[in-house]
Amino acid sequence: MPPTPALRTPRTLLRLWRDEDEAPMRAINGDPQVTRFLNRPVDPATVAGFHAAVQEHWRLHGFGAWAVESREPGLEGTFLGFVGVAYPAFLPEIASRAELGWRIAHAHWGRGLATEAALAARADAFGRCDRDELISIIHPENRGSQRVAEKLGMTIERQIHNPVIDRTVDVWQQPRPTGSG
Ligand SMILES: CC(C)(COP(=O)(O)OP(=O)(O)OC[C@H]1O[C@@H](n2cnc3c(N)ncnc32)[C@H](O)[C@@H]1OP(=O)(O)O)[C@@H](O)C(=O)NCCC(=O)NCCS
């Protein structure tokens, strides 16, 4: 599946990764405000390997987490974080189900950017990538992430034990809308 070079929303550009994204994404991945409710490993080795891992996912599957940058006047080109679809290898029980995820620099929270970018990533996942469904694995105290999932129309399917953080988390799900793709 050839990757779409980029997706555009009114305020964001979702694009493939560049070398210069590694430093700002590493800073985001190392911010305790960002990692507070993450389900994934956040140890130094995983953070260091993030840039290579995300590109390897694209190479293997033809989709993955998009690098997200701003298109807003005055902020144009600013690296915001990632939004996109990837297999949650850290949870073997559901590792074959593609997860729509989002992680944005703290300075840009609360303006609807994650939801805006996720809508574009979701459309690409159900269209070009022909996914039948998407899931999101969300810590039950992560209100911001829950709201993004709610705004996307996702609902809680089940709970699952997450060995990475040794607690039960929610699996949100959304089937491909009828007529999509
Ligand atoms: C989750 C995250 C991507 C949201 O990014 P964002 O750009 O702020 O998202 P949006 O603005 O599109 O939506 C966030 C919503 O959550 C709400 N929200 C945020 N924090 C909240 C809180 N503590 N309590 C209640 N609502 C909250 C916002 O008000 C907004 O809802 P609204 O549009 O109804 O007002 C961002 O907070 C983040 O990167 N968090 C750290 C990484 C993370 O946890 N990722 C998800 C892992 S499952």
PDB file of N, CA, C and O and ligand atoms in Angstrom, residues 33-35 37-39 99 102-105 108-116 137-139 142-145 147-148 151, ligand 1:
ATOM      1  N   GLN A  33       3.972  15.464  31.857  1.00  0.00           N
ATOM      2  CA  GLN A  33       2.552  15.810  31.666  1.00  0.00           C
ATOM      3  C   GLN A  33       1.956  14.991  30.515  1.00  0.00           C
ATOM      4  O   GLN A  33       0.780  14.640  30.523  1.00  0.00           O
ATOM      5  N   VAL A  34       2.778  14.717  29.519  1.00  0.00           N
ATOM      6  CA  VAL A  34       2.321  13.946  28.360  1.00  0.00           C
ATOM      7  C   VAL A  34       2.257  12.457  28.692  1.00  0.00           C
ATOM      8  O   VAL A  34       1.324  11.754  28.304  1.00  0.00           O
ATOM      9  N   THR A  35       3.242  11.972  29.443  1.00  0.00           N
ATOM     10  CA  THR A  35       3.348  10.518  29.662  1.00  0.00           C
ATOM     11  C   THR A  35       2.498  10.027  30.839  1.00  0.00           C
ATOM     12  O   THR A  35       2.390   8.821  31.047  1.00  0.00           O
ATOM     13  N   PHE A  37      -0.556   9.399  31.582  1.00  0.00           N
ATOM     14  CA  PHE A  37      -1.559   8.340  31.433  1.00  0.00           C
ATOM     15  C   PHE A  37      -1.288   7.437  30.235  1.00  0.00           C
ATOM     16  O   PHE A  37      -2.203   6.786  29.719  1.00  0.00           O
ATOM     17  N   LEU A  38      -0.056   7.404  29.762  1.00  0.00           N
ATOM     18  CA  LEU A  38       0.231   6.579  28.579  1.00  0.00           C
ATOM     19  C   LEU A  38       0.157   5.097  28.920  1.00  0.00           C
ATOM     20  O   LEU A  38       0.492   4.679  30.021  1.00  0.00           O
ATOM     21  N   ASN A  39      -0.232   4.313  27.934  1.00  0.00           N
ATOM     22  CA  ASN A  39      -0.297   2.864  28.080  1.00  0.00           C
ATOM     23  C   ASN A  39       0.966   2.181  27.605  1.00  0.00           C
ATOM     24  O   ASN A  39       1.145   1.003  27.799  1.00  0.00           O
ATOM     25  N   GLU A  99      -4.768   0.509  16.166  1.00  0.00           N
ATOM     26  CA  GLU A  99      -5.151   1.518  17.160  1.00  0.00           C
ATOM     27  C   GLU A  99      -4.948   2.927  16.617  1.00  0.00           C
ATOM     28  O   GLU A  99      -3.890   3.263  16.090  1.00  0.00           O
ATOM     29  N   TRP A 102      -3.044   9.346  19.663  1.00  0.00           N
ATOM     30  CA  TRP A 102      -2.759  10.777  19.571  1.00  0.00           C
ATOM     31  C   TRP A 102      -1.856  11.202  20.712  1.00  0.00           C
ATOM     32  O   TRP A 102      -1.974  10.717  21.846  1.00  0.00           O
ATOM     33  N   ARG A 103      -0.914  12.074  20.419  1.00  0.00           N
ATOM     34  CA  ARG A 103       0.029  12.574  21.437  1.00  0.00           C
ATOM     35  C   ARG A 103       0.518  13.942  20.960  1.00  0.00           C
ATOM     36  O   ARG A 103       1.221  14.041  19.956  1.00  0.00           O
ATOM     37  N   ILE A 104       0.133  14.969  21.686  1.00  0.00           N
ATOM     38  CA  ILE A 104       0.366  16.352  21.250  1.00  0.00           C
ATOM     39  C   ILE A 104       1.173  17.082  22.323  1.00  0.00           C
ATOM     40  O   ILE A 104       0.972  16.853  23.521  1.00  0.00           O
ATOM     41  N   ALA A 105       2.058  17.968  21.899  1.00  0.00           N
ATOM     42  CA  ALA A 105       2.845  18.765  22.854  1.00  0.00           C
ATOM     43  C   ALA A 105       1.910  19.543  23.783  1.00  0.00           C
ATOM     44  O   ALA A 105       0.907  20.127  23.343  1.00  0.00           O
ATOM     45  N   HIS A 108       0.072  22.875  23.251  1.00  0.00           N
ATOM     46  CA  HIS A 108      -0.978  23.000  22.214  1.00  0.00           C
ATOM     47  C   HIS A 108      -2.250  22.232  22.568  1.00  0.00           C
ATOM     48  O   HIS A 108      -3.117  22.044  21.717  1.00  0.00           O
ATOM     49  N   TRP A 109      -2.367  21.801  23.819  1.00  0.00           N
ATOM     50  CA  TRP A 109      -3.574  21.068  24.237  1.00  0.00           C
ATOM     51  C   TRP A 109      -4.786  22.006  24.320  1.00  0.00           C
ATOM     52  O   TRP A 109      -4.640  23.217  24.540  1.00  0.00           O
ATOM     53  N   GLY A 110      -5.954  21.403  24.200  1.00  0.00           N
ATOM     54  CA  GLY A 110      -7.203  22.095  24.529  1.00  0.00           C
ATOM     55  C   GLY A 110      -7.733  23.004  23.445  1.00  0.00           C
ATOM     56  O   GLY A 110      -8.628  23.814  23.692  1.00  0.00           O
ATOM     57  N   ARG A 111      -7.230  22.868  22.219  1.00  0.00           N
ATOM     58  CA  ARG A 111      -7.745  23.695  21.125  1.00  0.00           C
ATOM     59  C   ARG A 111      -8.346  22.841  20.010  1.00  0.00           C
ATOM     60  O   ARG A 111      -8.539  23.308  18.892  1.00  0.00           O
ATOM     61  N   GLY A 112      -8.588  21.573  20.310  1.00  0.00           N
ATOM     62  CA  GLY A 112      -9.240  20.721  19.315  1.00  0.00           C
ATOM     63  C   GLY A 112      -8.306  20.171  18.252  1.00  0.00           C
ATOM     64  O   GLY A 112      -8.766  19.559  17.275  1.00  0.00           O
ATOM     65  N   LEU A 113      -6.986  20.352  18.434  1.00  0.00           N
ATOM     66  CA  LEU A 113      -6.060  19.934  17.369  1.00  0.00           C
ATOM     67  C   LEU A 113      -5.970  18.412  17.249  1.00  0.00           C
ATOM     68  O   LEU A 113      -5.907  17.881  16.131  1.00  0.00           O
ATOM     69  N   ALA A 114      -5.954  17.710  18.395  1.00  0.00           N
ATOM     70  CA  ALA A 114      -5.876  16.240  18.319  1.00  0.00           C
ATOM     71  C   ALA A 114      -7.099  15.678  17.604  1.00  0.00           C
ATOM     72  O   ALA A 114      -6.984  14.801  16.735  1.00  0.00           O
ATOM     73  N   THR A 115      -8.267  16.193  17.947  1.00  0.00           N
ATOM     74  CA  THR A 115      -9.485  15.688  17.316  1.00  0.00           C
ATOM     75  C   THR A 115      -9.489  15.999  15.818  1.00  0.00           C
ATOM     76  O   THR A 115      -9.834  15.148  14.989  1.00  0.00           O
ATOM     77  N   GLU A 116      -9.083  17.207  15.482  1.00  0.00           N
ATOM     78  CA  GLU A 116      -9.060  17.617  14.075  1.00  0.00           C
ATOM     79  C   GLU A 116      -8.120  16.709  13.260  1.00  0.00           C
ATOM     80  O   GLU A 116      -8.481  16.222  12.181  1.00  0.00           O
ATOM     81  N   ILE A 137      -6.767   2.533  22.972  1.00  0.00           N
ATOM     82  CA  ILE A 137      -6.546   1.999  24.320  1.00  0.00           C
ATOM     83  C   ILE A 137      -6.307   3.196  25.224  1.00  0.00           C
ATOM     84  O   ILE A 137      -5.330   3.936  25.035  1.00  0.00           O
ATOM     85  N   ILE A 138      -7.206   3.400  26.186  1.00  0.00           N
ATOM     86  CA  ILE A 138      -7.176   4.654  26.946  1.00  0.00           C
ATOM     87  C   ILE A 138      -7.253   4.383  28.447  1.00  0.00           C
ATOM     88  O   ILE A 138      -8.129   3.660  28.928  1.00  0.00           O
ATOM     89  N   HIS A 139      -6.318   4.990  29.161  1.00  0.00           N
ATOM     90  CA  HIS A 139      -6.295   4.920  30.627  1.00  0.00           C
ATOM     91  C   HIS A 139      -7.592   5.532  31.158  1.00  0.00           C
ATOM     92  O   HIS A 139      -8.015   6.604  30.705  1.00  0.00           O
ATOM     93  N   ASN A 142      -7.706   9.245  31.914  1.00  0.00           N
ATOM     94  CA  ASN A 142      -7.212  10.179  30.900  1.00  0.00           C
ATOM     95  C   ASN A 142      -8.396  10.899  30.236  1.00  0.00           C
ATOM     96  O   ASN A 142      -8.838  10.553  29.140  1.00  0.00           O
ATOM     97  N   ARG A 143      -8.898  11.922  30.935  1.00  0.00           N
ATOM     98  CA  ARG A 143     -10.115  12.599  30.471  1.00  0.00           C
ATOM     99  C   ARG A 143      -9.928  13.254  29.099  1.00  0.00           C
ATOM    100  O   ARG A 143     -10.827  13.244  28.268  1.00  0.00           O
ATOM    101  N   GLY A 144      -8.772  13.851  28.874  1.00  0.00           N
ATOM    102  CA  GLY A 144      -8.559  14.504  27.581  1.00  0.00           C
ATOM    103  C   GLY A 144      -8.648  13.503  26.436  1.00  0.00           C
ATOM    104  O   GLY A 144      -9.307  13.757  25.414  1.00  0.00           O
ATOM    105  N   SER A 145      -8.004  12.361  26.612  1.00  0.00           N
ATOM    106  CA  SER A 145      -8.026  11.339  25.568  1.00  0.00           C
ATOM    107  C   SER A 145      -9.425  10.734  25.416  1.00  0.00           C
ATOM    108  O   SER A 145      -9.881  10.465  24.295  1.00  0.00           O
ATOM    109  N   ARG A 147     -12.166  12.276  25.877  1.00  0.00           N
ATOM    110  CA  ARG A 147     -12.993  13.262  25.149  1.00  0.00           C
ATOM    111  C   ARG A 147     -12.711  13.207  23.648  1.00  0.00           C
ATOM    112  O   ARG A 147     -13.629  13.340  22.835  1.00  0.00           O
ATOM    113  N   VAL A 148     -11.439  13.030  23.284  1.00  0.00           N
ATOM    114  CA  VAL A 148     -11.130  12.902  21.856  1.00  0.00           C
ATOM    115  C   VAL A 148     -11.889  11.693  21.289  1.00  0.00           C
ATOM    116  O   VAL A 148     -12.548  11.787  20.242  1.00  0.00           O
ATOM    117  N   LYS A 151     -15.546  12.453  21.002  1.00  0.00           N
ATOM    118  CA  LYS A 151     -15.847  13.376  19.898  1.00  0.00           C
ATOM    119  C   LYS A 151     -15.749  12.680  18.542  1.00  0.00           C
ATOM    120  O   LYS A 151     -16.387  13.094  17.579  1.00  0.00           O
TER     121      LYS A 151
HETATM  122  C1  LIG B   1      -5.060  13.537  24.687  1.00  0.00           C
HETATM  123  C2  LIG B   1      -4.514  14.690  23.864  1.00  0.00           C
HETATM  124  C3  LIG B   1      -3.908  14.165  22.567  1.00  0.00           C
HETATM  125  C4  LIG B   1      -5.643  15.659  23.539  1.00  0.00           C
HETATM  126  O1  LIG B   1      -5.124  16.681  22.700  1.00  0.00           O
HETATM  127  P1  LIG B   1      -5.957  18.039  22.465  1.00  0.00           P
HETATM  128  O2  LIG B   1      -5.454  18.665  21.214  1.00  0.00           O
HETATM  129  O3  LIG B   1      -5.945  18.829  23.708  1.00  0.00           O
HETATM  130  O4  LIG B   1      -7.412  17.423  22.222  1.00  0.00           O
HETATM  131  P2  LIG B   1      -8.752  18.196  21.839  1.00  0.00           P
HETATM  132  O5  LIG B   1      -8.600  19.645  22.157  1.00  0.00           O
HETATM  133  O6  LIG B   1      -9.094  17.788  20.464  1.00  0.00           O
HETATM  134  O7  LIG B   1      -9.802  17.534  22.819  1.00  0.00           O
HETATM  135  C5  LIG B   1      -9.526  17.419  24.212  1.00  0.00           C
HETATM  136  C6  LIG B   1     -10.830  17.420  24.957  1.00  0.00           C
HETATM  137  O8  LIG B   1     -10.615  16.931  26.279  1.00  0.00           O
HETATM  138  C7  LIG B   1     -11.055  17.899  27.211  1.00  0.00           C
HETATM  139  N1  LIG B   1     -10.196  17.754  28.368  1.00  0.00           N
HETATM  140  C8  LIG B   1      -8.869  17.827  28.412  1.00  0.00           C
HETATM  141  N2  LIG B   1      -8.438  17.608  29.658  1.00  0.00           N
HETATM  142  C9  LIG B   1      -9.531  17.376  30.404  1.00  0.00           C
HETATM  143  C10 LIG B   1      -9.750  17.074  31.782  1.00  0.00           C
HETATM  144  N3  LIG B   1      -8.735  16.943  32.632  1.00  0.00           N
HETATM  145  N4  LIG B   1     -11.023  16.897  32.204  1.00  0.00           N
HETATM  146  C11 LIG B   1     -12.054  17.009  31.342  1.00  0.00           C
HETATM  147  N5  LIG B   1     -11.914  17.282  30.013  1.00  0.00           N
HETATM  148  C12 LIG B   1     -10.653  17.469  29.573  1.00  0.00           C
HETATM  149  C13 LIG B   1     -10.938  19.209  26.482  1.00  0.00           C
HETATM  150  O9  LIG B   1     -11.749  20.191  27.078  1.00  0.00           O
HETATM  151  C14 LIG B   1     -11.445  18.783  25.104  1.00  0.00           C
HETATM  152  O10 LIG B   1     -12.843  18.573  25.101  1.00  0.00           O
HETATM  153  P3  LIG B   1     -13.880  19.641  24.499  1.00  0.00           P
HETATM  154  O11 LIG B   1     -13.494  19.840  23.059  1.00  0.00           O
HETATM  155  O12 LIG B   1     -15.187  18.988  24.689  1.00  0.00           O
HETATM  156  O13 LIG B   1     -13.688  20.896  25.306  1.00  0.00           O
HETATM  157  C15 LIG B   1      -3.424  15.459  24.665  1.00  0.00           C
HETATM  158  O14 LIG B   1      -3.961  15.837  25.902  1.00  0.00           O
HETATM  159  C16 LIG B   1      -2.175  14.622  24.878  1.00  0.00           C
HETATM  160  O15 LIG B   1      -1.290  14.559  24.030  1.00  0.00           O
HETATM  161  N6  LIG B   1      -2.085  13.976  26.064  1.00  0.00           N
HETATM  162  C17 LIG B   1      -0.900  13.223  26.411  1.00  0.00           C
HETATM  163  C18 LIG B   1      -0.739  11.968  25.586  1.00  0.00           C
HETATM  164  C19 LIG B   1      -1.918  11.043  25.757  1.00  0.00           C
HETATM  165  O16 LIG B   1      -2.417  10.849  26.856  1.00  0.00           O
HETATM  166  N7  LIG B   1      -2.338  10.478  24.625  1.00  0.00           N
HETATM  167  C20 LIG B   1      -3.439   9.561  24.600  1.00  0.00           C
HETATM  168  C21 LIG B   1      -3.073   8.243  25.095  1.00  0.00           C
HETATM  169  S1  LIG B   1      -4.494   7.154  25.114  1.00  0.00           S
END
